[in-house]
PDB file of C-alpha atoms in Angstrom:
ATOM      1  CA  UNK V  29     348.146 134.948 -51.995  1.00  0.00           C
ATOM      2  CA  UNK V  30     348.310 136.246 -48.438  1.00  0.00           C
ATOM      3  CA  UNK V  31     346.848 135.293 -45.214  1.00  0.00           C
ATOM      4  CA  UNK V  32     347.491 136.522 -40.924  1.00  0.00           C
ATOM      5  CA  UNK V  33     348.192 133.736 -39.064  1.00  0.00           C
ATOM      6  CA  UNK V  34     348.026 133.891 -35.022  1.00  0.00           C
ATOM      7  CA  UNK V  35     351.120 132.924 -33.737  1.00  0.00           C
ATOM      8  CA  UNK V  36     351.152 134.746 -29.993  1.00  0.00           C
ATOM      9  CA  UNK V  37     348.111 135.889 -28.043  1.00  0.00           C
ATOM     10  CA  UNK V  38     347.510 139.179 -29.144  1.00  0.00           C
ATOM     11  CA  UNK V  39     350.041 139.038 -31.924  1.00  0.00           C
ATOM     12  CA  UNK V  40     349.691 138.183 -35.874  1.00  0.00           C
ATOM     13  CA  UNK V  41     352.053 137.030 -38.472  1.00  0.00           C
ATOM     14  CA  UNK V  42     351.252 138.145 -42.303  1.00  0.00           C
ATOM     15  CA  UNK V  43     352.966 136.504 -45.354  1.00  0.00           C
ATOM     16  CA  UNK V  44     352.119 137.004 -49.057  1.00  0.00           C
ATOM     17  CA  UNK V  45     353.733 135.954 -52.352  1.00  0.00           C
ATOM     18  CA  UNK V  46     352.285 138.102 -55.255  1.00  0.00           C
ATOM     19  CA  UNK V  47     352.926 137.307 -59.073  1.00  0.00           C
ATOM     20  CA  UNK V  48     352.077 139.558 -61.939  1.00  0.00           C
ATOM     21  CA  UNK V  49     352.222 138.530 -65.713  1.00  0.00           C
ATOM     22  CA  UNK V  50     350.678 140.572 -68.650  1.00  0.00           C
ATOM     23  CA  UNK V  51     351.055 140.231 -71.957  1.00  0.00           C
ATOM     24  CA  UNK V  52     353.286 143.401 -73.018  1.00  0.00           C
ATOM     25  CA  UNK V  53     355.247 143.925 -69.672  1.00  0.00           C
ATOM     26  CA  UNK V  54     357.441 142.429 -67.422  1.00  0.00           C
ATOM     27  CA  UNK V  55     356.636 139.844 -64.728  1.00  0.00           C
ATOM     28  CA  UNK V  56     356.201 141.325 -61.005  1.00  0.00           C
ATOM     29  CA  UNK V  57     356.770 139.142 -58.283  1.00  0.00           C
ATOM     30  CA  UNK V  58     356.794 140.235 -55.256  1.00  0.00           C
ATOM     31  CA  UNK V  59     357.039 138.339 -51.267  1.00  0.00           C
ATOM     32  CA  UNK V  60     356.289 140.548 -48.199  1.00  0.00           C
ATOM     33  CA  UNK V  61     356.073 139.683 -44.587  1.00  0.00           C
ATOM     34  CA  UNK V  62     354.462 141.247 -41.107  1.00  0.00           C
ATOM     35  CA  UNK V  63     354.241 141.061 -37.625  1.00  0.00           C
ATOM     36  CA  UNK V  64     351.582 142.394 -35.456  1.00  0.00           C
ATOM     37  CA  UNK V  65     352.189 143.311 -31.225  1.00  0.00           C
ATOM     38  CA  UNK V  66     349.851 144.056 -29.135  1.00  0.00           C
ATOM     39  CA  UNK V  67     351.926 146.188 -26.173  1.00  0.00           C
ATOM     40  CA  UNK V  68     350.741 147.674 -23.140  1.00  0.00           C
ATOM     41  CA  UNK V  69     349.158 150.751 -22.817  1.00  0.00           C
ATOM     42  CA  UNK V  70     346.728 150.332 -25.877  1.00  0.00           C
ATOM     43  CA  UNK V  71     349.704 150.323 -28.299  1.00  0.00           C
ATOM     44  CA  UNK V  72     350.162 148.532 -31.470  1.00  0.00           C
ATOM     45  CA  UNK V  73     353.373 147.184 -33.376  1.00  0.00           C
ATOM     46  CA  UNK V  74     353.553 146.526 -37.033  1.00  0.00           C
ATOM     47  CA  UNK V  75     357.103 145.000 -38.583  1.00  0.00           C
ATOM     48  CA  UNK V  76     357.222 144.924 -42.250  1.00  0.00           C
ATOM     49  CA  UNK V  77     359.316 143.980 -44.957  1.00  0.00           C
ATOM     50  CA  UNK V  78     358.882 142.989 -48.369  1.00  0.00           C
ATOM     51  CA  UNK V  79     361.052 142.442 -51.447  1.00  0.00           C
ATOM     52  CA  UNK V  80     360.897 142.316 -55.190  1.00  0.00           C
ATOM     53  CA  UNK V  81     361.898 138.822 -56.847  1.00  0.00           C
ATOM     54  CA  UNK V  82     362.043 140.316 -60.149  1.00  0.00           C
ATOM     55  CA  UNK V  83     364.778 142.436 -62.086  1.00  0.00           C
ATOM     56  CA  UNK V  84     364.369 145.327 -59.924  1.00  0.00           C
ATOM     57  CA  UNK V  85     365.364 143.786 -56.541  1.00  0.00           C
ATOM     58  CA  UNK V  86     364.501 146.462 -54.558  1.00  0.00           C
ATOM     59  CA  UNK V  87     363.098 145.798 -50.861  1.00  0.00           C
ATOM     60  CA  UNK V  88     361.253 147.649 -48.146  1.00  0.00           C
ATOM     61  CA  UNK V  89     360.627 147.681 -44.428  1.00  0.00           C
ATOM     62  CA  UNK V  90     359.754 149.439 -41.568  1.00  0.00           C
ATOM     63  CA  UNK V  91     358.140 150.002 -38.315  1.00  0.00           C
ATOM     64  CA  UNK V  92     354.136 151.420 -37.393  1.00  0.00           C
ATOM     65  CA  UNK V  93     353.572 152.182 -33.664  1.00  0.00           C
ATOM     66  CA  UNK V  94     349.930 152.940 -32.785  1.00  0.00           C
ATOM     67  CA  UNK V  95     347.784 154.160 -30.180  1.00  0.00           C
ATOM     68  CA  UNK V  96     344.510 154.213 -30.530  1.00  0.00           C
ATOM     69  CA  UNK V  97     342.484 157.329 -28.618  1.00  0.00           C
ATOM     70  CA  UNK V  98     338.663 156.082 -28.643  1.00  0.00           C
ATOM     71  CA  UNK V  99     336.720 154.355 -31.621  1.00  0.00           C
ATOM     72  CA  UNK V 100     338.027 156.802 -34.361  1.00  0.00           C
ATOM     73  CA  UNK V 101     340.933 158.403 -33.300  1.00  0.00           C
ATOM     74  CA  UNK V 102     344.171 156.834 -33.863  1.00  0.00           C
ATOM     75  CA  UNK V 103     347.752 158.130 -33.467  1.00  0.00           C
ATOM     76  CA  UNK V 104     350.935 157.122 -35.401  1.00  0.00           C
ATOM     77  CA  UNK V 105     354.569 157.210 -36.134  1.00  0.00           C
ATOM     78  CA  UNK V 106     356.565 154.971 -38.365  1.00  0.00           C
ATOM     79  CA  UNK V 107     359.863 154.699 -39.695  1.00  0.00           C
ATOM     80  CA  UNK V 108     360.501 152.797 -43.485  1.00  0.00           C
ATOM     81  CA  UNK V 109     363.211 151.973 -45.554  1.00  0.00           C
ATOM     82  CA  UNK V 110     362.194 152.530 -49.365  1.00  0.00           C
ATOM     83  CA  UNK V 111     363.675 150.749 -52.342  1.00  0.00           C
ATOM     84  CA  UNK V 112     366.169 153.196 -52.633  1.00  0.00           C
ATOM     85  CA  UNK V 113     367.824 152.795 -49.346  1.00  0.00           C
ATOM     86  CA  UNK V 114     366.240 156.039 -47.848  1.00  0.00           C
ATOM     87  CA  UNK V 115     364.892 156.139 -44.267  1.00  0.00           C
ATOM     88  CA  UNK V 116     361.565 157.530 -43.807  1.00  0.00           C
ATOM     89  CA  UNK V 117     360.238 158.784 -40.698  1.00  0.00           C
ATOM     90  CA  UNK V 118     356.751 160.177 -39.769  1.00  0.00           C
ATOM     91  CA  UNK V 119     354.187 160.648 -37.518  1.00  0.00           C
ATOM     92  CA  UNK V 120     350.422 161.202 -37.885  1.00  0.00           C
ATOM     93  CA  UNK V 121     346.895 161.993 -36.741  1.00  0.00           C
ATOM     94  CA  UNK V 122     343.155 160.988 -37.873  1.00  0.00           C
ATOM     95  CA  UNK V 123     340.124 160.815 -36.938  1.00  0.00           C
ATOM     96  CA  UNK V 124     338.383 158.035 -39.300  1.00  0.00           C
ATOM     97  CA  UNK V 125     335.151 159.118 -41.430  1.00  0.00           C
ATOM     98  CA  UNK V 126     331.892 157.960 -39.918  1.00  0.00           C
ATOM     99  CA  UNK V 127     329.204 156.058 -41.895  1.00  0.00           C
ATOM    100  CA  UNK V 128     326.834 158.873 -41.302  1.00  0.00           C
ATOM    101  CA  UNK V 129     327.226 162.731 -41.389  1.00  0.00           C
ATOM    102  CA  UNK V 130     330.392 163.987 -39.530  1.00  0.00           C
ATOM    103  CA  UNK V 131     333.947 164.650 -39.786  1.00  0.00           C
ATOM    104  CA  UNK V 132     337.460 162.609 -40.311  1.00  0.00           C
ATOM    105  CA  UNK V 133     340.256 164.143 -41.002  1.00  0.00           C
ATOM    106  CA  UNK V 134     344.238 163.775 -40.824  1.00  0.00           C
ATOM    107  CA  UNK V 135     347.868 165.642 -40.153  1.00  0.00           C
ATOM    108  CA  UNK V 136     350.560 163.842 -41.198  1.00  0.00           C
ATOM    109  CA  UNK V 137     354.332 165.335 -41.038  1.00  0.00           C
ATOM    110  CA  UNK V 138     357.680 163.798 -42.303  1.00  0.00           C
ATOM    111  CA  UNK V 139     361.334 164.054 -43.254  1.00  0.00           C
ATOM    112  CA  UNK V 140     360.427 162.912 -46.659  1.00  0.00           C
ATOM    113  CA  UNK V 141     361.159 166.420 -48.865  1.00  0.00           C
ATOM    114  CA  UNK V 142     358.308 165.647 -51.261  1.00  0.00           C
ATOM    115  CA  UNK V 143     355.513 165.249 -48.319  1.00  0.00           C
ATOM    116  CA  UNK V 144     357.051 167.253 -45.392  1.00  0.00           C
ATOM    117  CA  UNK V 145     353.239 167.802 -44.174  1.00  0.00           C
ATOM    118  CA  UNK V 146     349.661 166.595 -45.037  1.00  0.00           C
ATOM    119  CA  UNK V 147     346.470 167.062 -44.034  1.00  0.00           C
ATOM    120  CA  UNK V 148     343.240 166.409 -45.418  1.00  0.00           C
ATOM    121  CA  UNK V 149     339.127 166.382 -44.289  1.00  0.00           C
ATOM    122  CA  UNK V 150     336.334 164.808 -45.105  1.00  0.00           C
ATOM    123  CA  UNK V 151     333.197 165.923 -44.613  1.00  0.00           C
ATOM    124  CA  UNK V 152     329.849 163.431 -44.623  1.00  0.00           C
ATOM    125  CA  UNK V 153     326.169 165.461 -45.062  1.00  0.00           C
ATOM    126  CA  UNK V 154     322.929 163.981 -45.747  1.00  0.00           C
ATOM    127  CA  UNK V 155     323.427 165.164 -49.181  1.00  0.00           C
ATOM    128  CA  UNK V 156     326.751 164.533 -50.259  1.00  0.00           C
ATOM    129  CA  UNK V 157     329.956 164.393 -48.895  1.00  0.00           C
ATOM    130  CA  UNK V 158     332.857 166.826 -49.682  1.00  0.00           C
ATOM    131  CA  UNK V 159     336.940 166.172 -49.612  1.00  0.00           C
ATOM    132  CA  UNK V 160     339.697 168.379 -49.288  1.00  0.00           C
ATOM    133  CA  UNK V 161     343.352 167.752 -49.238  1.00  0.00           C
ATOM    134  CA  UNK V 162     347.056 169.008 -49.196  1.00  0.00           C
ATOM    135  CA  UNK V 163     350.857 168.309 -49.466  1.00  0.00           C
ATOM    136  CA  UNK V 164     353.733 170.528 -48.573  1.00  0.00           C
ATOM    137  CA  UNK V 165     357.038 168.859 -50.131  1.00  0.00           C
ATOM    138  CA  UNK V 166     360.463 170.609 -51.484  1.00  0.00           C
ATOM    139  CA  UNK V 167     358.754 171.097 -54.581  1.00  0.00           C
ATOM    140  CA  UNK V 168     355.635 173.555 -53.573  1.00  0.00           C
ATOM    141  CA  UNK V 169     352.218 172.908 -52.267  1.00  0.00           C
ATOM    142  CA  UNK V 170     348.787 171.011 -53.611  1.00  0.00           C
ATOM    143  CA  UNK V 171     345.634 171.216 -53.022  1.00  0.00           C
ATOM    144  CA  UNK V 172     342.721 169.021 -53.968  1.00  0.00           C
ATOM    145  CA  UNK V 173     339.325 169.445 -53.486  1.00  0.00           C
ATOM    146  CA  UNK V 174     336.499 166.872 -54.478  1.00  0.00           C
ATOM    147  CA  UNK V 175     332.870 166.021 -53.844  1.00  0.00           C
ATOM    148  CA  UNK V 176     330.862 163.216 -54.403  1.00  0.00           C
ATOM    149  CA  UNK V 177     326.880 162.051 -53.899  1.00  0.00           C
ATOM    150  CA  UNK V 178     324.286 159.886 -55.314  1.00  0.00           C
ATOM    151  CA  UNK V 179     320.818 161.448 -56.556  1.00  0.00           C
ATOM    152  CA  UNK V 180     317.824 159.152 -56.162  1.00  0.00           C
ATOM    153  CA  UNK V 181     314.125 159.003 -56.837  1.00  0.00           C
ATOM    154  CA  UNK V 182     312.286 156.144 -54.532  1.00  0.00           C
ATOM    155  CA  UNK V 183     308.110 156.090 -53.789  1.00  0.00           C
ATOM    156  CA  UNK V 184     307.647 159.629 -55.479  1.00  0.00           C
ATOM    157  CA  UNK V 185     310.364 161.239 -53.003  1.00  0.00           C
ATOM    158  CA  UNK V 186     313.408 163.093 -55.015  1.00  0.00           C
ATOM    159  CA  UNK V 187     316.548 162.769 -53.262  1.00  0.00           C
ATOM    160  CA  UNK V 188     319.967 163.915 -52.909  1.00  0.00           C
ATOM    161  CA  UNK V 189     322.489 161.375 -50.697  1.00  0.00           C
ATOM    162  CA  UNK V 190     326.225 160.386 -50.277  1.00  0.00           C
ATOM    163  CA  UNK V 191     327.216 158.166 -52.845  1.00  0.00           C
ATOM    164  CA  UNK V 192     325.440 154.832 -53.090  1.00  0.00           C
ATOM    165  CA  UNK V 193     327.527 153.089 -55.101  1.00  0.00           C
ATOM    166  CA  UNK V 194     326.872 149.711 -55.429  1.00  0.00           C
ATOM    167  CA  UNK V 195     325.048 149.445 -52.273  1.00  0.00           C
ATOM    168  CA  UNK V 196     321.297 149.666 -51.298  1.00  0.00           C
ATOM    169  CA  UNK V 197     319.674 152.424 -50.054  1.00  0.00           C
ATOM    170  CA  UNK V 198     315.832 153.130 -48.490  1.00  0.00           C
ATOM    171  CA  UNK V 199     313.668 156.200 -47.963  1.00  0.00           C
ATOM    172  CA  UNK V 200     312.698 156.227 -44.125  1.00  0.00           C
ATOM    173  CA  UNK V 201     309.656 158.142 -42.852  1.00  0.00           C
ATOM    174  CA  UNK V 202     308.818 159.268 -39.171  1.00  0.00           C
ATOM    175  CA  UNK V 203     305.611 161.034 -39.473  1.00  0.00           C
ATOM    176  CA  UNK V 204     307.059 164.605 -39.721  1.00  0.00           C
ATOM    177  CA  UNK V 205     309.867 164.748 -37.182  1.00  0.00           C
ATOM    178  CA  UNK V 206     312.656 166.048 -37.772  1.00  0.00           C
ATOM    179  CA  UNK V 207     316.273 164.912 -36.786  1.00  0.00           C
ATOM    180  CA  UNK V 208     315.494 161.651 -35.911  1.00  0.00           C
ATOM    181  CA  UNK V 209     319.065 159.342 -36.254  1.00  0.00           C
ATOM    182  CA  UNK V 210     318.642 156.927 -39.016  1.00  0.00           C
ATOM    183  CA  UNK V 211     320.748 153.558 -38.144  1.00  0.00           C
ATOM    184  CA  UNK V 212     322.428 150.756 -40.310  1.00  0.00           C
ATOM    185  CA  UNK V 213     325.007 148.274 -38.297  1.00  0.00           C
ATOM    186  CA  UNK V 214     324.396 150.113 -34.831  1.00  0.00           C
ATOM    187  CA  UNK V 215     326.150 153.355 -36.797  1.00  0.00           C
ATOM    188  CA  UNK V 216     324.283 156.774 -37.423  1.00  0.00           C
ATOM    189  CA  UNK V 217     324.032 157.162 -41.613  1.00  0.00           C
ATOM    190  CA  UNK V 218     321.537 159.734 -41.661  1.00  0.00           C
ATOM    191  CA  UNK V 219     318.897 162.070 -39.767  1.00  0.00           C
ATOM    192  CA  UNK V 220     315.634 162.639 -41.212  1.00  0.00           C
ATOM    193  CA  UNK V 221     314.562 166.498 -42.665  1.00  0.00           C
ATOM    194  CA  UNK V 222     311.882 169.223 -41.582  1.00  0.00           C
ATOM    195  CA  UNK V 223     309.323 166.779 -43.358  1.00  0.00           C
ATOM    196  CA  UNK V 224     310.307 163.944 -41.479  1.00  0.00           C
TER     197      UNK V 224
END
């Protein structure tokens, strides 16, 4: 259970208390807290901690500090503790992935020696949308590429799209023209083709 609760203008408290039984396993039980600051400048404060009530009494906690730059862009640094007493320091950039064709990405660098740098991209098409990522740690270098889309047939019209998942989709026509946006909750999805 978990819920933000305004406490300050501008400001949010968080509190959860989460309890895990199966059959075959231990219980997990777990409480966490966080506080949310709005600063000057545009800047953002997170405060976290959280703690395990089980056998493994671990706890973490840390500090986020972000500044947004625009609607997508956001930049980041935060320092953690993990459960086993190590502080964790990084920093990032992104650029979030629109709802339409375009581009997010994101650079992340840190002390930690198994992720000393990331970075990733995301690309959205009409057709499909493709991912690449990698990590630089102590131990070497990945890489991991992916790509994902949705094939449809609607009103005798064949179709290749990102992936629809479980949501709904429609076949818009504009009399032949060509690049004309295509819009769902005031954000670009898609652009028509050379037949419109």
């Amino acid at each position: 259970y978990g819920m933000p609760i305004p406490f300050l203008q501008g400001s949010s408290l968080g509190l959860s208390y989460i309890s895990q039984s199966n059959w075959n396993g231990d219980p997990f039980k777990l409480a966490s807290a966080n506080i949310g600051i709005s600063l000057p400048l545009n800047l953002f404060a997170s405060i976290f901690v959280s703690k395990q009530l089980d056998h493994n009494r671990g706890w973490i906690g840390g500090i986020n500090l972000m500044l947004p730059l625009g609607s997508q862009r956001i930049v980041s640094a935060r320092t953690a503790r993990d459960n086993a007493g190590r502080i964790i320091n990084a920093v990032q950039a992104s650029q979030s992935v629109p709802f339409g064709p375009g581009v997010g990405w994101r650079l992340r660098a840190s002390d930690d020696p198994r992720q000393y740098l990331q970075a990733g991209g995301t690309l959205n098409t009409n057709y499909g949308q493709i991912r690449a990522d990698t990590n630089l740690g102590e131990n070497g270098y990945s890489v991991r590429l992916g790509a994902n889309g949705s094939i449809g047939y609607l009103q005798d019209f064949p179709f290749a799209t990102r992936n629809i998942g479980h949501g709904s989709f429609a076949v818009v026509k504009v009399g032949g023209l060509e690049g004309v946006p295509v819009y769902r909750s005031n954000q670009i999805v898609a652009t028509t083709n050379s037949r419109g």
